[in-house]
Structures are given as C-alpha cells and as structure tokens.
C-alpha positions as semicolon CSV with decimal commas, in nm:
position;residue;x (nm);y (nm);z (nm)
1;M;10,582;13,206;10,080
2;A;10,803;13,498;9,943
3;L;11,022;13,486;9,736
4;G;11,275;13,652;9,939
5;T;11,187;13,445;10,269
6;F;11,313;13,101;10,085
7;Y;11,636;13,281;10,027
8;S;11,639;13,327;10,369
9;Y;11,656;13,032;10,466
10;F;11,821;12,814;10,135
11;E;12,117;12,956;9,931
12;D;11,930;12,879;9,589
13;K;11,719;12,580;9,453
14;D;11,963;12,350;9,467
15;D;12,007;12,410;9,801
16;F;11,680;12,384;9,889
17;I;11,655;12,028;9,684
18;R;11,996;11,936;9,860
19;Q;11,835;11,930;10,194
20;I;11,571;11,810;10,113
21;L;11,799;11,492;10,006
22;E;11,986;11,509;10,267
23;T;11,677;11,478;10,549
24;E;11,552;11,214;10,385
25;W;11,856;10,984;10,310
26;G;11,965;11,029;10,734
27;K;11,520;10,849;10,690
28;V;11,689;10,607;10,515
29;I;11,996;10,521;10,701
30;D;11,796;10,554;11,050
31;S;11,613;10,297;10,935
32;L;11,814;10,019;10,963
33;D;11,773;10,041;11,308
34;Q;11,384;9,924;11,243
35;I;11,488;9,668;11,002
36;E;11,722;9,512;11,295
37;E;11,400;9,459;11,504
38;E;11,158;9,357;11,261
39;Q;11,344;9,141;11,055
40;S;11,459;8,777;11,169
41;T;11,741;8,656;10,895
42;I;12,006;8,851;10,752
43;H;11,890;8,819;10,436
44;D;11,579;8,953;10,516
45;R;11,728;9,247;10,704
46;L;11,979;9,314;10,393
47;K;11,656;9,261;10,120
48;A;11,475;9,503;10,322
49;F;11,769;9,790;10,371
50;Y;11,788;9,724;9,973
51;E;11,458;9,784;9,906
52;N;11,484;10,082;10,118
53;V;11,809;10,236;9,924
54;S;11,604;10,157;9,623
55;A;11,293;10,276;9,679
56;Y;11,491;10,610;9,763
57;D;11,677;10,652;9,450
58;K;11,351;10,563;9,247
59;K;11,198;10,867;9,362
60;Y;11,414;11,178;9,423
61;H;11,732;11,004;9,117
62;R;11,653;11,307;8,907
63;A;11,748;11,586;9,222
64;I;12,015;11,403;9,263
65;L;12,137;11,425;8,938
66;R;11,988;11,762;8,854
67;I;12,226;11,850;9,227
68;A;12,503;11,653;9,053
69;G;12,502;11,817;8,706
70;H;12,547;12,189;8,818
71;N;12,873;12,212;9,047
72;N;13,071;11,933;9,240
73;E;12,875;11,979;9,595
74;G;12,665;11,741;9,425
75;L;12,935;11,507;9,347
76;L;13,068;11,574;9,738
77;F;12,725;11,465;9,866
78;Q;12,645;11,144;9,670
79;Q;13,028;11,084;9,819
80;G;12,930;11,147;10,157
81;Q;12,578;10,996;10,153
82;V;12,740;10,689;10,018
83;Q;12,988;10,681;10,311
84;R;12,725;10,718;10,565
85;L;12,551;10,384;10,405
86;S;12,873;10,204;10,338
87;K;12,942;10,346;10,723
88;R;12,643;10,143;10,825
89;L;12,682;9,860;10,675
90;E;13,023;9,802;10,825
91;N;12,880;9,847;11,180
92;Y;12,619;9,639;11,103
93;L;12,786;9,361;10,926
94;Q;13,048;9,337;11,220
95;H;12,730;9,335;11,471
96;E;12,598;9,071;11,286
97;I;12,996;8,872;11,270
98;A;12,981;8,975;11,674
99;R;12,631;8,791;11,748
100;G;12,744;8,490;11,539
101;D;12,464;8,501;11,294
102;L;12,710;8,559;11,029
103;H;13,047;8,341;10,905
104;L;13,260;8,497;10,651
105;E;13,482;8,204;10,674
106;A;13,128;8,045;10,504
107;M;13,176;8,338;10,251
108;L;13,505;8,384;10,173
109;P;13,667;8,134;9,882
110;N;13,951;7,904;10,018
111;V;14,298;8,051;9,964
C-alpha cells in the first residue's frame, strides 16, 4: 500500500491503531451475546466475559499505552471503551436480576 493511500484513510499511525482497537473492542462487547447463549450460570458467563476482556488487554496493551501516551485522545478512547463495557455489564446484570438468576440482597451486606 502506498503511503499516500494509507493517509487518505487514516490521519496518522495512531488513528490506524485506534481504528483496530475500536473494532476489536467492539467484538469483546458483542461477545456478551454469545456468552449468554453458551454459558449456563451467571458465574460462568461473567468468568467468560472477564477472560475475553483479559485477552484483549493482553493482546493490545502496548498499543493502548502508545495511544494514551501520545495525547488525550488515547485517554478519551480508553474512557469511552470502559463506559461501553460498564453500560453493557449494567444491562446484562439488570437482565439477570429480572430473570431471577441474580439476587442482589444475597450479595449486599445487611444494613
């Protein structure tokens, strides 16, 4: 690929890396749907999701640090990804509570 062609699609190398990270992170978030279908207990589902997040971090840790080290966009990227994850997990847990598979009162200390 010619360098000029590369820069017609991406602003710079960091933009290219950011696009890869966003695509791969989207796959991690989307993996919740598959995990819900394949795993029978909430423990197994959360463990499988944690393993997917850990694998992403292990594979892309250096790239994330590179982006974060260059400018605030890297930090904003990370915050955005964490927000996506938090929202997805919140929805997932609310679904489990509604189904009766998760009982918060058993997890919270008596007040």
